[in-house]
Amino acid sequence: MKYGFIRVCSATPNVFVADCTKNAEEIVTLAKIASMQKSKIIVFPELSITGCTCGDLFFQDKLLKSAITGLENIVEESKEINALIAVGLPVKSEKSIFDCCAFICRGELLCIIPKMSIGVEQQRWFSSAAGIDNKAVY
């Protein structure tokens, strides 16, 4: 780091729709590469663990559980990565499904924040977090 600057990286993995295991592997691979290039903040796309085109599969518990497992794998594999990593995934909380961003650093899940502004095209699958007092799901 020089002059108070840090390197920020936007990473675009090959996304395999509804294949959370493969997507988590892609995310970890790119995060390791970005870290080796001295990036300190690595940002992945919205819903990068599942893919954003899952449609009604977002209502399936199997996909939602697989997304959490993918997140857990990323957390486990990121212990040696000295960077803040942001990845997207759907999270079910009580009766609602949220489009969320999870923040990970050095093998620790810091928080999961649900999206507040949901576009018309996403309202079929996701709830907005606007109006919820505690925005963090985790």
PDB file of C-alpha atoms in Angstrom:
ATOM      1  CA  MET A   1       0.000   0.000   0.000  1.00  0.00           C
ATOM      2  CA  LYS A   2       1.345   3.404  -0.984  1.00  0.00           C
ATOM      3  CA  TYR A   3       0.003   6.843  -0.199  1.00  0.00           C
ATOM      4  CA  GLY A   4      -3.027   5.427   1.632  1.00  0.00           C
ATOM      5  CA  PHE A   5      -4.364   3.606  -1.425  1.00  0.00           C
ATOM      6  CA  ILE A   6      -5.512   0.009  -1.543  1.00  0.00           C
ATOM      7  CA  ARG A   7      -6.030  -2.215  -4.554  1.00  0.00           C
ATOM      8  CA  VAL A   8      -9.671  -3.117  -5.255  1.00  0.00           C
ATOM      9  CA  CYS A   9     -10.576  -5.892  -7.664  1.00  0.00           C
ATOM     10  CA  SER A  10     -13.835  -6.665  -9.424  1.00  0.00           C
ATOM     11  CA  ALA A  11     -13.797 -10.365 -10.325  1.00  0.00           C
ATOM     12  CA  THR A  12     -16.065 -12.042 -12.858  1.00  0.00           C
ATOM     13  CA  PRO A  13     -16.084 -15.820 -12.454  1.00  0.00           C
ATOM     14  CA  ASN A  14     -17.461 -18.318 -14.925  1.00  0.00           C
ATOM     15  CA  VAL A  15     -20.888 -18.908 -13.384  1.00  0.00           C
ATOM     16  CA  PHE A  16     -22.635 -22.262 -13.645  1.00  0.00           C
ATOM     17  CA  VAL A  17     -26.359 -21.788 -13.006  1.00  0.00           C
ATOM     18  CA  ALA A  18     -27.437 -23.509  -9.757  1.00  0.00           C
ATOM     19  CA  ASP A  19     -24.059 -25.278  -9.342  1.00  0.00           C
ATOM     20  CA  CYS A  20     -22.996 -23.697  -6.071  1.00  0.00           C
ATOM     21  CA  THR A  21     -20.076 -26.067  -5.532  1.00  0.00           C
ATOM     22  CA  LYS A  22     -18.464 -25.232  -8.872  1.00  0.00           C
ATOM     23  CA  ASN A  23     -19.217 -21.520  -8.465  1.00  0.00           C
ATOM     24  CA  ALA A  24     -17.620 -21.489  -4.996  1.00  0.00           C
ATOM     25  CA  GLU A  25     -14.507 -23.130  -6.458  1.00  0.00           C
ATOM     26  CA  GLU A  26     -14.359 -20.473  -9.205  1.00  0.00           C
ATOM     27  CA  ILE A  27     -14.750 -17.703  -6.623  1.00  0.00           C
ATOM     28  CA  VAL A  28     -11.953 -19.088  -4.424  1.00  0.00           C
ATOM     29  CA  THR A  29      -9.631 -19.492  -7.425  1.00  0.00           C
ATOM     30  CA  LEU A  30     -10.166 -15.893  -8.562  1.00  0.00           C
ATOM     31  CA  ALA A  31      -9.886 -14.564  -4.994  1.00  0.00           C
ATOM     32  CA  LYS A  32      -6.517 -16.293  -4.605  1.00  0.00           C
ATOM     33  CA  ILE A  33      -5.295 -14.846  -7.904  1.00  0.00           C
ATOM     34  CA  ALA A  34      -6.478 -11.349  -6.943  1.00  0.00           C
ATOM     35  CA  SER A  35      -4.826 -11.681  -3.538  1.00  0.00           C
ATOM     36  CA  MET A  36      -1.524 -12.714  -5.136  1.00  0.00           C
ATOM     37  CA  GLN A  37      -1.802  -9.510  -7.182  1.00  0.00           C
ATOM     38  CA  LYS A  38      -2.104  -7.622  -3.878  1.00  0.00           C
ATOM     39  CA  SER A  39      -5.837  -6.796  -4.049  1.00  0.00           C
ATOM     40  CA  LYS A  40      -7.233  -6.020  -0.605  1.00  0.00           C
ATOM     41  CA  ILE A  41     -10.922  -5.823  -1.585  1.00  0.00           C
ATOM     42  CA  ILE A  42     -12.302  -8.407  -4.014  1.00  0.00           C
ATOM     43  CA  VAL A  43     -15.879  -7.958  -5.205  1.00  0.00           C
ATOM     44  CA  PHE A  44     -17.879 -10.637  -7.014  1.00  0.00           C
ATOM     45  CA  PRO A  45     -21.197 -10.195  -8.877  1.00  0.00           C
ATOM     46  CA  GLU A  46     -24.655 -10.301  -7.385  1.00  0.00           C
ATOM     47  CA  LEU A  47     -25.807 -13.895  -6.755  1.00  0.00           C
ATOM     48  CA  SER A  48     -22.387 -15.189  -7.803  1.00  0.00           C
ATOM     49  CA  ILE A  49     -22.709 -18.380  -5.749  1.00  0.00           C
ATOM     50  CA  THR A  50     -25.908 -19.533  -7.502  1.00  0.00           C
ATOM     51  CA  GLY A  51     -25.998 -17.505 -10.697  1.00  0.00           C
ATOM     52  CA  CYS A  52     -28.641 -14.822 -11.105  1.00  0.00           C
ATOM     53  CA  THR A  53     -30.756 -16.674 -13.684  1.00  0.00           C
ATOM     54  CA  CYS A  54     -32.042 -19.490 -11.460  1.00  0.00           C
ATOM     55  CA  GLY A  55     -35.641 -18.246 -11.720  1.00  0.00           C
ATOM     56  CA  ASP A  56     -38.066 -20.337  -9.680  1.00  0.00           C
ATOM     57  CA  LEU A  57     -35.202 -22.554  -8.469  1.00  0.00           C
ATOM     58  CA  PHE A  58     -34.698 -19.797  -5.879  1.00  0.00           C
ATOM     59  CA  PHE A  59     -37.815 -21.236  -4.165  1.00  0.00           C
ATOM     60  CA  GLN A  60     -36.126 -24.650  -3.752  1.00  0.00           C
ATOM     61  CA  ASP A  61     -34.643 -25.373  -0.335  1.00  0.00           C
ATOM     62  CA  LYS A  62     -32.017 -27.561  -2.014  1.00  0.00           C
ATOM     63  CA  LEU A  63     -30.595 -24.562  -3.917  1.00  0.00           C
ATOM     64  CA  LEU A  64     -30.752 -22.274  -0.877  1.00  0.00           C
ATOM     65  CA  LYS A  65     -28.956 -24.845   1.303  1.00  0.00           C
ATOM     66  CA  SER A  66     -26.396 -25.444  -1.441  1.00  0.00           C
ATOM     67  CA  ALA A  67     -25.723 -21.683  -1.585  1.00  0.00           C
ATOM     68  CA  ILE A  68     -25.010 -21.631   2.162  1.00  0.00           C
ATOM     69  CA  THR A  69     -22.724 -24.657   1.792  1.00  0.00           C
ATOM     70  CA  GLY A  70     -20.935 -22.867  -1.067  1.00  0.00           C
ATOM     71  CA  LEU A  71     -20.498 -19.824   1.164  1.00  0.00           C
ATOM     72  CA  GLU A  72     -19.128 -22.021   3.966  1.00  0.00           C
ATOM     73  CA  ASN A  73     -16.635 -23.532   1.509  1.00  0.00           C
ATOM     74  CA  ILE A  74     -15.500 -20.059   0.417  1.00  0.00           C
ATOM     75  CA  VAL A  75     -15.076 -19.020   4.048  1.00  0.00           C
ATOM     76  CA  GLU A  76     -13.027 -22.159   4.799  1.00  0.00           C
ATOM     77  CA  GLU A  77     -10.824 -21.806   1.704  1.00  0.00           C
ATOM     78  CA  SER A  78     -10.182 -18.084   2.276  1.00  0.00           C
ATOM     79  CA  LYS A  79      -8.189 -18.402   5.508  1.00  0.00           C
ATOM     80  CA  GLU A  80      -4.928 -17.590   3.721  1.00  0.00           C
ATOM     81  CA  ILE A  81      -6.390 -14.776   1.600  1.00  0.00           C
ATOM     82  CA  ASN A  82      -5.507 -11.408   3.119  1.00  0.00           C
ATOM     83  CA  ALA A  83      -8.415  -9.472   1.593  1.00  0.00           C
ATOM     84  CA  LEU A  84     -12.041  -8.553   2.121  1.00  0.00           C
ATOM     85  CA  ILE A  85     -14.159 -10.688  -0.212  1.00  0.00           C
ATOM     86  CA  ALA A  86     -17.752  -9.811  -1.167  1.00  0.00           C
ATOM     87  CA  VAL A  87     -19.904 -12.526  -2.771  1.00  0.00           C
ATOM     88  CA  GLY A  88     -23.598 -12.702  -3.598  1.00  0.00           C
ATOM     89  CA  LEU A  89     -26.105 -15.392  -2.662  1.00  0.00           C
ATOM     90  CA  PRO A  90     -29.787 -15.908  -1.861  1.00  0.00           C
ATOM     91  CA  VAL A  91     -30.608 -16.384   1.832  1.00  0.00           C
ATOM     92  CA  LYS A  92     -33.873 -17.588   3.318  1.00  0.00           C
ATOM     93  CA  SER A  93     -34.866 -15.932   6.573  1.00  0.00           C
ATOM     94  CA  GLU A  94     -38.165 -17.051   8.079  1.00  0.00           C
ATOM     95  CA  LYS A  95     -40.679 -16.718   5.214  1.00  0.00           C
ATOM     96  CA  SER A  96     -38.661 -14.419   2.958  1.00  0.00           C
ATOM     97  CA  ILE A  97     -35.802 -14.944   0.523  1.00  0.00           C
ATOM     98  CA  PHE A  98     -33.261 -12.143   0.263  1.00  0.00           C
ATOM     99  CA  ASP A  99     -30.684 -11.325  -2.409  1.00  0.00           C
ATOM    100  CA  CYS A 100     -27.640 -10.854  -0.174  1.00  0.00           C
ATOM    101  CA  CYS A 101     -23.991  -9.914  -0.133  1.00  0.00           C
ATOM    102  CA  ALA A 102     -21.711 -11.843   2.216  1.00  0.00           C
ATOM    103  CA  PHE A 103     -18.467 -10.276   3.428  1.00  0.00           C
ATOM    104  CA  ILE A 104     -15.550 -12.584   4.267  1.00  0.00           C
ATOM    105  CA  CYS A 105     -12.057 -11.816   5.528  1.00  0.00           C
ATOM    106  CA  ARG A 106      -9.279 -14.323   6.276  1.00  0.00           C
ATOM    107  CA  GLY A 107     -11.609 -17.268   6.755  1.00  0.00           C
ATOM    108  CA  GLU A 108     -14.196 -15.398   8.796  1.00  0.00           C
ATOM    109  CA  LEU A 109     -17.732 -14.551   7.727  1.00  0.00           C
ATOM    110  CA  LEU A 110     -18.130 -10.937   8.848  1.00  0.00           C
ATOM    111  CA  CYS A 111     -21.755 -10.347   7.880  1.00  0.00           C
ATOM    112  CA  ILE A 112     -24.478 -11.005   5.320  1.00  0.00           C
ATOM    113  CA  ILE A 113     -26.374  -7.930   4.145  1.00  0.00           C
ATOM    114  CA  PRO A 114     -29.671  -8.228   2.219  1.00  0.00           C
ATOM    115  CA  LYS A 115     -30.421  -6.010  -0.767  1.00  0.00           C
ATOM    116  CA  MET A 116     -32.781  -3.157   0.027  1.00  0.00           C
ATOM    117  CA  SER A 117     -33.803  -2.043  -3.441  1.00  0.00           C
ATOM    118  CA  ILE A 118     -35.392  -4.867  -5.426  1.00  0.00           C
ATOM    119  CA  GLY A 119     -36.252  -4.258  -9.064  1.00  0.00           C
ATOM    120  CA  VAL A 120     -39.625  -5.267 -10.481  1.00  0.00           C
ATOM    121  CA  GLU A 121     -38.074  -8.232 -12.292  1.00  0.00           C
ATOM    122  CA  GLN A 122     -36.717  -9.659  -8.997  1.00  0.00           C
ATOM    123  CA  GLN A 123     -39.811  -9.167  -6.851  1.00  0.00           C
ATOM    124  CA  ARG A 124     -41.124 -12.609  -7.791  1.00  0.00           C
ATOM    125  CA  TRP A 125     -38.227 -14.277  -5.936  1.00  0.00           C
ATOM    126  CA  PHE A 126     -36.796 -11.808  -3.443  1.00  0.00           C
ATOM    127  CA  SER A 127     -38.020  -9.579  -0.637  1.00  0.00           C
ATOM    128  CA  SER A 128     -36.633  -6.132   0.043  1.00  0.00           C
ATOM    129  CA  ALA A 129     -34.812  -5.475   3.302  1.00  0.00           C
ATOM    130  CA  ALA A 130     -36.052  -1.872   3.311  1.00  0.00           C
ATOM    131  CA  GLY A 131     -37.865  -1.186   6.552  1.00  0.00           C
ATOM    132  CA  ILE A 132     -36.155  -3.979   8.491  1.00  0.00           C
ATOM    133  CA  ASP A 133     -34.494  -2.590  11.625  1.00  0.00           C
ATOM    134  CA  ASN A 134     -31.449  -4.851  11.702  1.00  0.00           C
ATOM    135  CA  LYS A 135     -30.272  -5.133   8.081  1.00  0.00           C
ATOM    136  CA  ALA A 136     -27.693  -7.861   8.684  1.00  0.00           C
ATOM    137  CA  VAL A 137     -29.064 -11.384   8.248  1.00  0.00           C
ATOM    138  CA  TYR A 138     -25.957 -12.735   9.967  1.00  0.00           C
TER     139      TYR A 138
END
